[in-house]
Short mmCIF file of N, CA and C in Angstrom, two decimals:
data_model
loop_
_atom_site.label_atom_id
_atom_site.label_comp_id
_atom_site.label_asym_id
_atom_site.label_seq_id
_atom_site.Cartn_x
_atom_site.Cartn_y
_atom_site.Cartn_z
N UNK A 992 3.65 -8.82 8.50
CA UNK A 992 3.85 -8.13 7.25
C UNK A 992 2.68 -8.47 6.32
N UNK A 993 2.20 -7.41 5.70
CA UNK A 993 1.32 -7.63 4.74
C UNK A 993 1.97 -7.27 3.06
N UNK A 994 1.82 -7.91 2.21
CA UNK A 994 2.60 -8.14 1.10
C UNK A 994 2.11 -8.87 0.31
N UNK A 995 1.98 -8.87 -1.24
CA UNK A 995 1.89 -10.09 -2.04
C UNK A 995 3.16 -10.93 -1.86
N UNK A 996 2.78 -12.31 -2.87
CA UNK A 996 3.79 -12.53 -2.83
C UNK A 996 4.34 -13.16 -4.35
N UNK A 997 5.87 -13.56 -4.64
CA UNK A 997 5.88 -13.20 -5.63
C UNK A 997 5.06 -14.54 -6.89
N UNK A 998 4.51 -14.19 -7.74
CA UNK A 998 4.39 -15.31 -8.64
C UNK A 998 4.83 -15.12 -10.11
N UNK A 999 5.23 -16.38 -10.76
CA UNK A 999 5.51 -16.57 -11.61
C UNK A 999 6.45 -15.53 -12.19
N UNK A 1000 7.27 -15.22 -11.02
CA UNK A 1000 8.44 -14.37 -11.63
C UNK A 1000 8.23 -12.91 -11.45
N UNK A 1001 6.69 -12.62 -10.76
CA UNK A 1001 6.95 -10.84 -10.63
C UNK A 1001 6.25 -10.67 -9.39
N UNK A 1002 6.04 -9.42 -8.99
CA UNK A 1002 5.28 -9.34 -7.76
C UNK A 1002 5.42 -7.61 -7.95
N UNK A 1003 4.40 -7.15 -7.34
CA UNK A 1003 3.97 -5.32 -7.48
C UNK A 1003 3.57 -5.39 -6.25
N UNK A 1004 3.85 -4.25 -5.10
CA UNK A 1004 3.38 -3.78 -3.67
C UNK A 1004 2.73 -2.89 -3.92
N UNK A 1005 1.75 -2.11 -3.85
CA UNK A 1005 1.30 -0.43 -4.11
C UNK A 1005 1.77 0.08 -2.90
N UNK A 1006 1.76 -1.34 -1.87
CA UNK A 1006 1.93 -0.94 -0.13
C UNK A 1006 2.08 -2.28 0.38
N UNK A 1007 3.31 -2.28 1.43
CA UNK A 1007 3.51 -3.46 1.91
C UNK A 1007 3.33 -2.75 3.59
N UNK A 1008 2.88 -3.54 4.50
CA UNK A 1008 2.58 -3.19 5.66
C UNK A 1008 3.34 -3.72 6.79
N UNK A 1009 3.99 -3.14 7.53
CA UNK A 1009 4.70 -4.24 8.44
C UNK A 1009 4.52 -3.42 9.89
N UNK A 1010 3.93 -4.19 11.08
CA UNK A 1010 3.23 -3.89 12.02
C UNK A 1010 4.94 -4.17 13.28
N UNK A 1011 4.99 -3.81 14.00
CA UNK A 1011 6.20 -3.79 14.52
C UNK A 1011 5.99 -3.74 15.95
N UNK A 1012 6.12 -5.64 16.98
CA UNK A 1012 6.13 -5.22 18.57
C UNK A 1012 6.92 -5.24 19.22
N UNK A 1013 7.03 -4.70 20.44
CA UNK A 1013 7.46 -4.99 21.56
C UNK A 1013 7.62 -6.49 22.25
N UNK A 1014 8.40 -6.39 22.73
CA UNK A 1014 8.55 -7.85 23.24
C UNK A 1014 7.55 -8.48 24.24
N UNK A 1015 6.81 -7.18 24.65
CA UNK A 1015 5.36 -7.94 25.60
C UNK A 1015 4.36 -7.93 24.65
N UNK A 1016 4.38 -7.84 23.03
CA UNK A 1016 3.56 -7.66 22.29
C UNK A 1016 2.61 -6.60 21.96
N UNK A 1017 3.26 -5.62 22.78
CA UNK A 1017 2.65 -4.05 22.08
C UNK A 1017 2.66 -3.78 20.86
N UNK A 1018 1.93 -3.34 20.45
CA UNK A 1018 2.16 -2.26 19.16
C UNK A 1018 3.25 -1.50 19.14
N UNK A 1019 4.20 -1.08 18.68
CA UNK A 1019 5.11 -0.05 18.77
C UNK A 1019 4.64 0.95 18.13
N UNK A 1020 5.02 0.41 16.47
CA UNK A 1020 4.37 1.23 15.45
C UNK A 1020 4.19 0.20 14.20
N UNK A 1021 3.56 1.05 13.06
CA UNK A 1021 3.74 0.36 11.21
C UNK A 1021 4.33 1.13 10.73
N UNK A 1022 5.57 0.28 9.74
CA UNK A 1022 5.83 1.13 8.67
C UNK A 1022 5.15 0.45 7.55
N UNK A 1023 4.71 1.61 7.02
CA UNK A 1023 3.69 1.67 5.63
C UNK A 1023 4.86 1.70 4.31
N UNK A 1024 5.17 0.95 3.80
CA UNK A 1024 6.45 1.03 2.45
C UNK A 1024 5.65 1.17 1.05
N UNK A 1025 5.69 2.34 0.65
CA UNK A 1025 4.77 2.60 -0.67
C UNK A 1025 5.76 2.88 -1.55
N UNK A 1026 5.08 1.50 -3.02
CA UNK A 1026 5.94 1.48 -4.17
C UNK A 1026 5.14 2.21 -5.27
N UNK A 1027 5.90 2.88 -6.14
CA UNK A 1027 5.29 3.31 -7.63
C UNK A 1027 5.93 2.64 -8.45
N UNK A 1028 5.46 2.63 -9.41
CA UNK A 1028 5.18 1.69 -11.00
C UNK A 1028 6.81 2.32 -11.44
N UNK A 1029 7.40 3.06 -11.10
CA UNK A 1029 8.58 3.39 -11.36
C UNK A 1029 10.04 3.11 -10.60
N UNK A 1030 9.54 1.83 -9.84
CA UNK A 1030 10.22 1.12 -8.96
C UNK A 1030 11.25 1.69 -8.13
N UNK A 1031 10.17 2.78 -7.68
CA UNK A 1031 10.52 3.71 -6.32
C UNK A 1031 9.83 3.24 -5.55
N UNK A 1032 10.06 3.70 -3.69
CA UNK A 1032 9.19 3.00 -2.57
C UNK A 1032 10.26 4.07 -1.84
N UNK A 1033 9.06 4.36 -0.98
CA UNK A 1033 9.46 5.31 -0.02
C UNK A 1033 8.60 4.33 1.63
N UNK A 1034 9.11 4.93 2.78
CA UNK A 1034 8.48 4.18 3.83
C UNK A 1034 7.63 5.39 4.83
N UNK A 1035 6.90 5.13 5.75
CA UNK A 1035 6.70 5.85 6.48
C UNK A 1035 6.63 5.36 7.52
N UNK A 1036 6.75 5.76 8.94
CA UNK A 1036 6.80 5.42 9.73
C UNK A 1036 5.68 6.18 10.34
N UNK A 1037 4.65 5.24 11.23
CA UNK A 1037 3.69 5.51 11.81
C UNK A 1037 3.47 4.83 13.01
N UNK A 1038 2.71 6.10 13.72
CA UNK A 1038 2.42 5.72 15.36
C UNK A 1038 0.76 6.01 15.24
N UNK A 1039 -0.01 4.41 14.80
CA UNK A 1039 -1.40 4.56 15.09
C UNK A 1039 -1.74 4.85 16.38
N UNK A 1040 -3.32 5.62 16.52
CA UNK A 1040 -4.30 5.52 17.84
C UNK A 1040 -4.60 4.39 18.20
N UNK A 1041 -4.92 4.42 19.47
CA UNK A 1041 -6.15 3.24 19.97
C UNK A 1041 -7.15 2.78 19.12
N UNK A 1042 -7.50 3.33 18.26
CA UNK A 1042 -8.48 3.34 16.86
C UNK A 1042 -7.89 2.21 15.50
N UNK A 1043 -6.50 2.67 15.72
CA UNK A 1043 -5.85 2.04 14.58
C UNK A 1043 -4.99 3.14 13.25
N UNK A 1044 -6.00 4.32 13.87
CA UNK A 1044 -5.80 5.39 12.48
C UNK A 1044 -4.34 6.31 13.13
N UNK A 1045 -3.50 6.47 11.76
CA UNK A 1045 -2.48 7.26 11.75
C UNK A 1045 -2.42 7.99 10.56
N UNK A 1046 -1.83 9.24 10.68
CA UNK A 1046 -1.61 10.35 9.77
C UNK A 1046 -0.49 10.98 9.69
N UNK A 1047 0.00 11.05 8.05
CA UNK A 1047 1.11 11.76 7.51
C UNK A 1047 1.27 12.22 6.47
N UNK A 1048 1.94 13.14 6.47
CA UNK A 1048 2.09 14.16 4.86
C UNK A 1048 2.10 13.50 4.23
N UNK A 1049 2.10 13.47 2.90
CA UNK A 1049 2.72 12.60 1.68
C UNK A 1049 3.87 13.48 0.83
N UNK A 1050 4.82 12.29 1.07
CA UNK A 1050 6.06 12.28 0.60
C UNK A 1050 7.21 12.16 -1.15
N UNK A 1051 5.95 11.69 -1.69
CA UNK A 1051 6.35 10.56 -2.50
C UNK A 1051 5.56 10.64 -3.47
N UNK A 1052 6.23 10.50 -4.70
CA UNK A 1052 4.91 10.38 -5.95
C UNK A 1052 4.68 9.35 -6.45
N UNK A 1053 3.19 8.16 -6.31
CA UNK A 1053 2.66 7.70 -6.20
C UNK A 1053 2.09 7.40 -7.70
N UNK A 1054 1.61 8.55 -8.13
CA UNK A 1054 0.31 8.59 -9.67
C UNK A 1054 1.07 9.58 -10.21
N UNK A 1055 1.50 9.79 -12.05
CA UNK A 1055 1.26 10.88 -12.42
C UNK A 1055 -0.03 11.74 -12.78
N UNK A 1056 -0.98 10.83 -12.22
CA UNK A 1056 -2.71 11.69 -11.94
C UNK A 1056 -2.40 12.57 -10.18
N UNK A 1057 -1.90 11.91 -9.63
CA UNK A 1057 -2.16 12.42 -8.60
C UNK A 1057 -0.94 13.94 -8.11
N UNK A 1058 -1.45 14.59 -6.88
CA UNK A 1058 -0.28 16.02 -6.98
C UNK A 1058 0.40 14.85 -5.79
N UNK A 1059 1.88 15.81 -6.00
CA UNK A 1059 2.19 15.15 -4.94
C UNK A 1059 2.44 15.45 -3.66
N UNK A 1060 1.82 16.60 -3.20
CA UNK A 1060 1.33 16.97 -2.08
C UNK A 1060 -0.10 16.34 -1.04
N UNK A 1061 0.11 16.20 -0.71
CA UNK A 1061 -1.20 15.99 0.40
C UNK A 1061 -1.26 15.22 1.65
N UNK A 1062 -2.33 14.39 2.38
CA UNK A 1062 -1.90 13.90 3.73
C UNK A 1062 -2.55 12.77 3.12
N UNK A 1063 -1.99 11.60 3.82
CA UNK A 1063 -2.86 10.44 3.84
C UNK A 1063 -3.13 9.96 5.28
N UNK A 1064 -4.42 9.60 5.41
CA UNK A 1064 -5.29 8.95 6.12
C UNK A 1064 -5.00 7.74 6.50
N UNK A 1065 -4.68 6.89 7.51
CA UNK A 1065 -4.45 5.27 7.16
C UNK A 1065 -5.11 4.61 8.37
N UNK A 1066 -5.53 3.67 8.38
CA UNK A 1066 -5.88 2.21 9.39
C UNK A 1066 -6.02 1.27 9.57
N UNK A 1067 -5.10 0.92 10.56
CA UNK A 1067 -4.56 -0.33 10.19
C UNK A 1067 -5.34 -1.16 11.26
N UNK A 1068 -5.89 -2.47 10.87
CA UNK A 1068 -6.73 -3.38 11.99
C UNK A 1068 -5.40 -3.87 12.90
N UNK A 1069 -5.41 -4.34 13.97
CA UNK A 1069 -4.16 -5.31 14.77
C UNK A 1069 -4.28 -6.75 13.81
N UNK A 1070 -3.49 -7.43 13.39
CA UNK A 1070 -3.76 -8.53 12.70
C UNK A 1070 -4.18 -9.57 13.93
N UNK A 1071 -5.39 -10.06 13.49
CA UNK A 1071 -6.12 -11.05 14.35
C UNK A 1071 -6.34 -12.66 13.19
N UNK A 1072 -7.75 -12.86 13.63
CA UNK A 1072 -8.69 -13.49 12.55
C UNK A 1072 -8.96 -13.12 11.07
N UNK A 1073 -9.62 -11.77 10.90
CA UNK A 1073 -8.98 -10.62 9.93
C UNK A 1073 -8.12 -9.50 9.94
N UNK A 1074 -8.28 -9.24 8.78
CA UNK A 1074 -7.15 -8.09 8.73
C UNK A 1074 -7.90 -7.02 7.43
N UNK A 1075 -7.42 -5.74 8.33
CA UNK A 1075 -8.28 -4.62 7.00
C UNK A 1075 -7.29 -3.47 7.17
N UNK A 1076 -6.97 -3.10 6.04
CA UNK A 1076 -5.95 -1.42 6.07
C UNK A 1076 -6.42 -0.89 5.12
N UNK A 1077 -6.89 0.68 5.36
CA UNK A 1077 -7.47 1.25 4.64
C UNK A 1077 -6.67 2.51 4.57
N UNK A 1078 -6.26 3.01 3.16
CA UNK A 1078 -5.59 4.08 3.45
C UNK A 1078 -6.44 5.25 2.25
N UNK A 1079 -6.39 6.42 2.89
CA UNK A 1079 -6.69 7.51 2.03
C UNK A 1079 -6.09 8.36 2.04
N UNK A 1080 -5.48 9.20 0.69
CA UNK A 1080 -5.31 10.20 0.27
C UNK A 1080 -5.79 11.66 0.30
N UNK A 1081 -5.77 12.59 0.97
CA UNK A 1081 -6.30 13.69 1.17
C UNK A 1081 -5.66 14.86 0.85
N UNK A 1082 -6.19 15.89 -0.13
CA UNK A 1082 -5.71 17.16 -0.67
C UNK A 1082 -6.79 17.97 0.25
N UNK A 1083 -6.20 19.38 -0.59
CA UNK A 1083 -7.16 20.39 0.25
C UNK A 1083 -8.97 20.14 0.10
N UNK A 1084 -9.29 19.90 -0.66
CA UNK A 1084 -10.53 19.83 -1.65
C UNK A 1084 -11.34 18.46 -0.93
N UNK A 1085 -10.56 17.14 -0.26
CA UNK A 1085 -10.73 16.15 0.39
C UNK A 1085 -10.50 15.07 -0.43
N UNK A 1086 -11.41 14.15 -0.02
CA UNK A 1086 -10.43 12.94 -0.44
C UNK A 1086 -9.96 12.66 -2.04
N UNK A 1087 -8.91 12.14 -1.98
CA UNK A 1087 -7.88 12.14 -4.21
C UNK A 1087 -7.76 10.63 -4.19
N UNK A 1088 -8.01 10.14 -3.56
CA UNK A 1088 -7.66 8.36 -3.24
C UNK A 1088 -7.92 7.37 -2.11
N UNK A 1089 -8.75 6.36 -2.17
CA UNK A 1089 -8.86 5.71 -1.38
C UNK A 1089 -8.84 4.06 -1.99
N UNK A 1090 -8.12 3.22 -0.86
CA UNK A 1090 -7.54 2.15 -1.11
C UNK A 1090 -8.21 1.31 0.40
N UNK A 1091 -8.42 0.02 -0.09
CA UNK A 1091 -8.96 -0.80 1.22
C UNK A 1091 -8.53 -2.10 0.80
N UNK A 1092 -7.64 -3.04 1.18
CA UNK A 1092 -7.67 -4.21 1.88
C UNK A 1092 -7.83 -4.65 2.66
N UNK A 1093 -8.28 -6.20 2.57
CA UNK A 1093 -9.26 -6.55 3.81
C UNK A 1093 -8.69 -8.51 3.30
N UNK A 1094 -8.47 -8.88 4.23
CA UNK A 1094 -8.40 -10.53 4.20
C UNK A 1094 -8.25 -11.20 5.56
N UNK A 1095 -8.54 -12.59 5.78
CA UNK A 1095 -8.68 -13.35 6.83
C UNK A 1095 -7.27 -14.26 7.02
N UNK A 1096 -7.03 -14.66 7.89
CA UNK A 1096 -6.00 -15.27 8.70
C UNK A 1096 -6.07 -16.67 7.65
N UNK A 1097 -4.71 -17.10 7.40
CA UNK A 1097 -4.43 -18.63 7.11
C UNK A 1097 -3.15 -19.04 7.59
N UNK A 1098 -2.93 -20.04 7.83
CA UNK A 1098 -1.74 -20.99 8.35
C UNK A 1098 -0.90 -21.07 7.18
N UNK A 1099 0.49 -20.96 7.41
CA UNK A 1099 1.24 -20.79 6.17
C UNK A 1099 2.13 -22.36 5.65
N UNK A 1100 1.20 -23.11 5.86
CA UNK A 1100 1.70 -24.58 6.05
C UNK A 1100 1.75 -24.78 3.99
N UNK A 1101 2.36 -25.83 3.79
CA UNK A 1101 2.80 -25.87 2.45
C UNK A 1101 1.36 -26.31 1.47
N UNK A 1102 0.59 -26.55 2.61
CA UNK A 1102 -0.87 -26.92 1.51
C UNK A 1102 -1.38 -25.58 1.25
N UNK A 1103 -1.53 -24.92 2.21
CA UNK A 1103 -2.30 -23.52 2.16
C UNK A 1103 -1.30 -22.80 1.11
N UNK A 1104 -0.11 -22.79 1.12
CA UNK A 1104 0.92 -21.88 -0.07
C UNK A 1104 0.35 -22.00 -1.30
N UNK A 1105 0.20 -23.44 -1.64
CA UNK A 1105 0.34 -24.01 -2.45
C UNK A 1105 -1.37 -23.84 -3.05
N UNK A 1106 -2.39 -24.09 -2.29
CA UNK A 1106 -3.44 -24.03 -2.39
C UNK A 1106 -3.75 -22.66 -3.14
N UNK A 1107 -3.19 -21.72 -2.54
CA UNK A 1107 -3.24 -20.04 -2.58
C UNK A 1107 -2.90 -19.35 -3.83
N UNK A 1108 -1.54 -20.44 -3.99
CA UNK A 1108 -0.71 -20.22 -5.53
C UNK A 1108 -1.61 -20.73 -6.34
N UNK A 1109 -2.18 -21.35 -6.42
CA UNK A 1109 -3.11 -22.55 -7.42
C UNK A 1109 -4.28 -21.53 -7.88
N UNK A 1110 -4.95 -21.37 -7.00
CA UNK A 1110 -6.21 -20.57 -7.15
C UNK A 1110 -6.10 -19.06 -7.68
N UNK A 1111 -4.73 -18.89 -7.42
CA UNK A 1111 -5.06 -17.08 -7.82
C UNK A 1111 -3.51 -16.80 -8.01
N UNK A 1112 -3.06 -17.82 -8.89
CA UNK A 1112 -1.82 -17.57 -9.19
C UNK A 1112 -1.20 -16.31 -9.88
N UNK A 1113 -2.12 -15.56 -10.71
CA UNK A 1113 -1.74 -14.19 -11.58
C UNK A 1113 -1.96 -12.87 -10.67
N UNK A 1114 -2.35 -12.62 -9.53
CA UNK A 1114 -2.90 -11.41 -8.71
C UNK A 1114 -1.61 -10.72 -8.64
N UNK A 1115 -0.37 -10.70 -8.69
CA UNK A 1115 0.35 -9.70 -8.98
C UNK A 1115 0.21 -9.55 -10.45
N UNK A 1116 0.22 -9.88 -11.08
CA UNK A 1116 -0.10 -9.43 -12.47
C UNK A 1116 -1.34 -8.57 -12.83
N UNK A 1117 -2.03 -9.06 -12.48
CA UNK A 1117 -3.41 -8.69 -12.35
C UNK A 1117 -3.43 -7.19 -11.61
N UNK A 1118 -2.96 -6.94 -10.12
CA UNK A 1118 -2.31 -5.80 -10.00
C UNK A 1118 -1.87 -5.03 -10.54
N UNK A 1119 -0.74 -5.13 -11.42
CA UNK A 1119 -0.26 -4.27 -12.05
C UNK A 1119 -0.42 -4.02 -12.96
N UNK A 1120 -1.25 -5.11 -14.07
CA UNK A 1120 -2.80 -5.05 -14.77
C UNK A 1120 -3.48 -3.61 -14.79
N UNK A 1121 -4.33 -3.58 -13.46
CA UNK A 1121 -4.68 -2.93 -13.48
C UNK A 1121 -4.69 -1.35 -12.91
N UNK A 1122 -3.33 -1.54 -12.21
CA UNK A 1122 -3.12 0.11 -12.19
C UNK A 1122 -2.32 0.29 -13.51
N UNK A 1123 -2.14 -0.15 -14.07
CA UNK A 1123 -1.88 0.95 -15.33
C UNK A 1123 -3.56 1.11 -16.56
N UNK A 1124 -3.84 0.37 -16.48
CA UNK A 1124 -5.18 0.03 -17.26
C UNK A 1124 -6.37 1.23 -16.90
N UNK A 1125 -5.75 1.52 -15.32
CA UNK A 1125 -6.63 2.61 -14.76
C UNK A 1125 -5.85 3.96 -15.52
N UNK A 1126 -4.45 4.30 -15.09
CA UNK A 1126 -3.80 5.33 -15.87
C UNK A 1126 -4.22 5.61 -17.22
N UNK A 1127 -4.64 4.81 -18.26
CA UNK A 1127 -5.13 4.82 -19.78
C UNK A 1127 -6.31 5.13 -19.18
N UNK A 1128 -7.37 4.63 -18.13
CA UNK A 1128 -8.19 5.26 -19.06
C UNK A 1128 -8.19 7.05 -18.16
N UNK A 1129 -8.20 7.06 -17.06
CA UNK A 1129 -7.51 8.21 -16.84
C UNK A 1129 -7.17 9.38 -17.90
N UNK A 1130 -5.92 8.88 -18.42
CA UNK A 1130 -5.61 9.80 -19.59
C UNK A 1130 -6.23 10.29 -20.53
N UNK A 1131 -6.91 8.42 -20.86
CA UNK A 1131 -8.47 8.95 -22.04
C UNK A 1131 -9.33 10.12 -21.87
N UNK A 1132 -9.54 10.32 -20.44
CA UNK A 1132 -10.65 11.31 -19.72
C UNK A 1132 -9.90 12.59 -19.90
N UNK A 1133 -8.66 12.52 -20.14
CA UNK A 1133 -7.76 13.96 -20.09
C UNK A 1133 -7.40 14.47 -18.86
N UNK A 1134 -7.13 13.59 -17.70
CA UNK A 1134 -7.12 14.10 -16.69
C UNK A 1134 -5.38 14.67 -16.50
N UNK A 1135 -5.26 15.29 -15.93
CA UNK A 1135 -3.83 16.32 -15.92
C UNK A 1135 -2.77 15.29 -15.41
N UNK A 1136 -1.81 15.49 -16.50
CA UNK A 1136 -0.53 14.35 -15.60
C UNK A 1136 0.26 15.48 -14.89
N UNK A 1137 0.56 14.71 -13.74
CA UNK A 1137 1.35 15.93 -13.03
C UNK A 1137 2.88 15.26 -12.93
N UNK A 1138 3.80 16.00 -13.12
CA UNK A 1138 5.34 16.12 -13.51
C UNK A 1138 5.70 15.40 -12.15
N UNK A 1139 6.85 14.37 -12.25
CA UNK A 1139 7.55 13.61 -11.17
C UNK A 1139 8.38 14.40 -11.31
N UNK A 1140 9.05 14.59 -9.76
CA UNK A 1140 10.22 15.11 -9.15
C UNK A 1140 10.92 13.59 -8.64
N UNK A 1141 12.16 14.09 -9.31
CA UNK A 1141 13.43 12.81 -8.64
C UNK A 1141 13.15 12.92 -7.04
N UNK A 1142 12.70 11.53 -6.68
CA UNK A 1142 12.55 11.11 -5.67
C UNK A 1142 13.95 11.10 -4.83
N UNK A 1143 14.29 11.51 -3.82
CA UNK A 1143 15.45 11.48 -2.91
C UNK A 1143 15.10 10.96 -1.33
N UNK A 1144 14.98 9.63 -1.44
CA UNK A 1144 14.92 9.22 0.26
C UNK A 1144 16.14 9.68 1.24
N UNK A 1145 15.21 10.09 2.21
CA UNK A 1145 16.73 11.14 3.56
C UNK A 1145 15.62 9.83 4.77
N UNK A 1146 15.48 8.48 4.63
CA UNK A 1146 15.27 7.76 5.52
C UNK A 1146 13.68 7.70 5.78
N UNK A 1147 13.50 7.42 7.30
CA UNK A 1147 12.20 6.97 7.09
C UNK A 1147 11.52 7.94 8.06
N UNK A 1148 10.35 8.64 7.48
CA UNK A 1148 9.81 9.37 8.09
C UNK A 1148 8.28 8.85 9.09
#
C-alpha cells in the first residue's frame, strides 16, 4: 500500500495505492482509491500491462477546475528498491493533469517511523496546503469551476 500517513491528527490521500498478489506472488491487480478535498474517494480497479501502465475512464470528481469526464493514464512500478506511480489525466484535447510519485524502500522498524515522523512531520498538511493554495490561485487566473455532481459509488470499477 502506498499512503501517507497520519500526522499530528490529519492525513489527506489525493491517491492511496494498493498493489494486490497472488499467493505465488503475481500481480493480480491495483486498486487506485482517489480522495477529493470533499471527503469523497472513489476506487478503481485496475489490471496493469507488463509495462506497469493501466487505463480507465474517470469516474469521479476530483477538481472543481477539472471536467469530470475523461480517461486517466496510470503506472504503477512493482514495489522493489523504488517505487514510482505516475498517473495522468486525459480529456479530448490531451493531457488536464499529471501527478508523479516516486520514493525508495525503508524498513518500518520504530527508528525509521520515528525518524520519518521527525523530519517531515507536517507533509500531510503541507499536502493539503497545497492543493487548495493551487485552487486560489487557479481561480485568481479565472479558470472555469466546473459544477460537482453528487457522487454515488455502485462499487469498484
Amino acid at each position: 500500500m502506498l499512503a501517507h500517513a497520519r500526522a499530528l491528527g490529519h492525513v489527506f490521500n489525493p491517491i492511496t495505492v494498493y498493489w494486490c498478489h497472488l499467493p505465488d506472488g503475481t500481480l493480480e491487480c491495483v486498486v487506485a482509491e482517489v480522495h477529493n478535498t470533499y471527503g469523497q474517494r472513489h476506487c478503481y480497479l485496475l489490471r496493469p500491462d507488463e509495462t506497469g501502465r493501466a487505463h480507465t475512464d474517470k469516474h469521479f470528481h476530483v477538481s472543481p477546475f477539472l471536467p469530470e469526464q475523461g480517461r486517466y493514464v496510470m503506472r504503477f512500478d512493482r514495489p522493489g528498491q523504488r517505487l514510482g506511480v505516475h498517473v495522468q489525466l486525459r480529456g479530448d484535447d490531451g493531457p488536464l493533469l499529471t501527478a508523479v510519485m516516486t520514493g525508495r524502500r525503508r524498513p518500518a522498524t520504530r527508528v525509521q517511523l520515528v525518524r520519518s515522523t521527525l523530519s517531515r512531520p507536517l507533509v500531510p498538511h503541507r499536502v493539503s496546503a497545497l492543493i487548495r493554495l493551487h485552487g486560489v490561485a487557479l481561480w485568481l487566473r479565472r479558470v472555469p469551476i466546473v459544477a460537482r455532481r453528487q457522487h454515488v459509488s455502485k462499487g469498484v470499477r
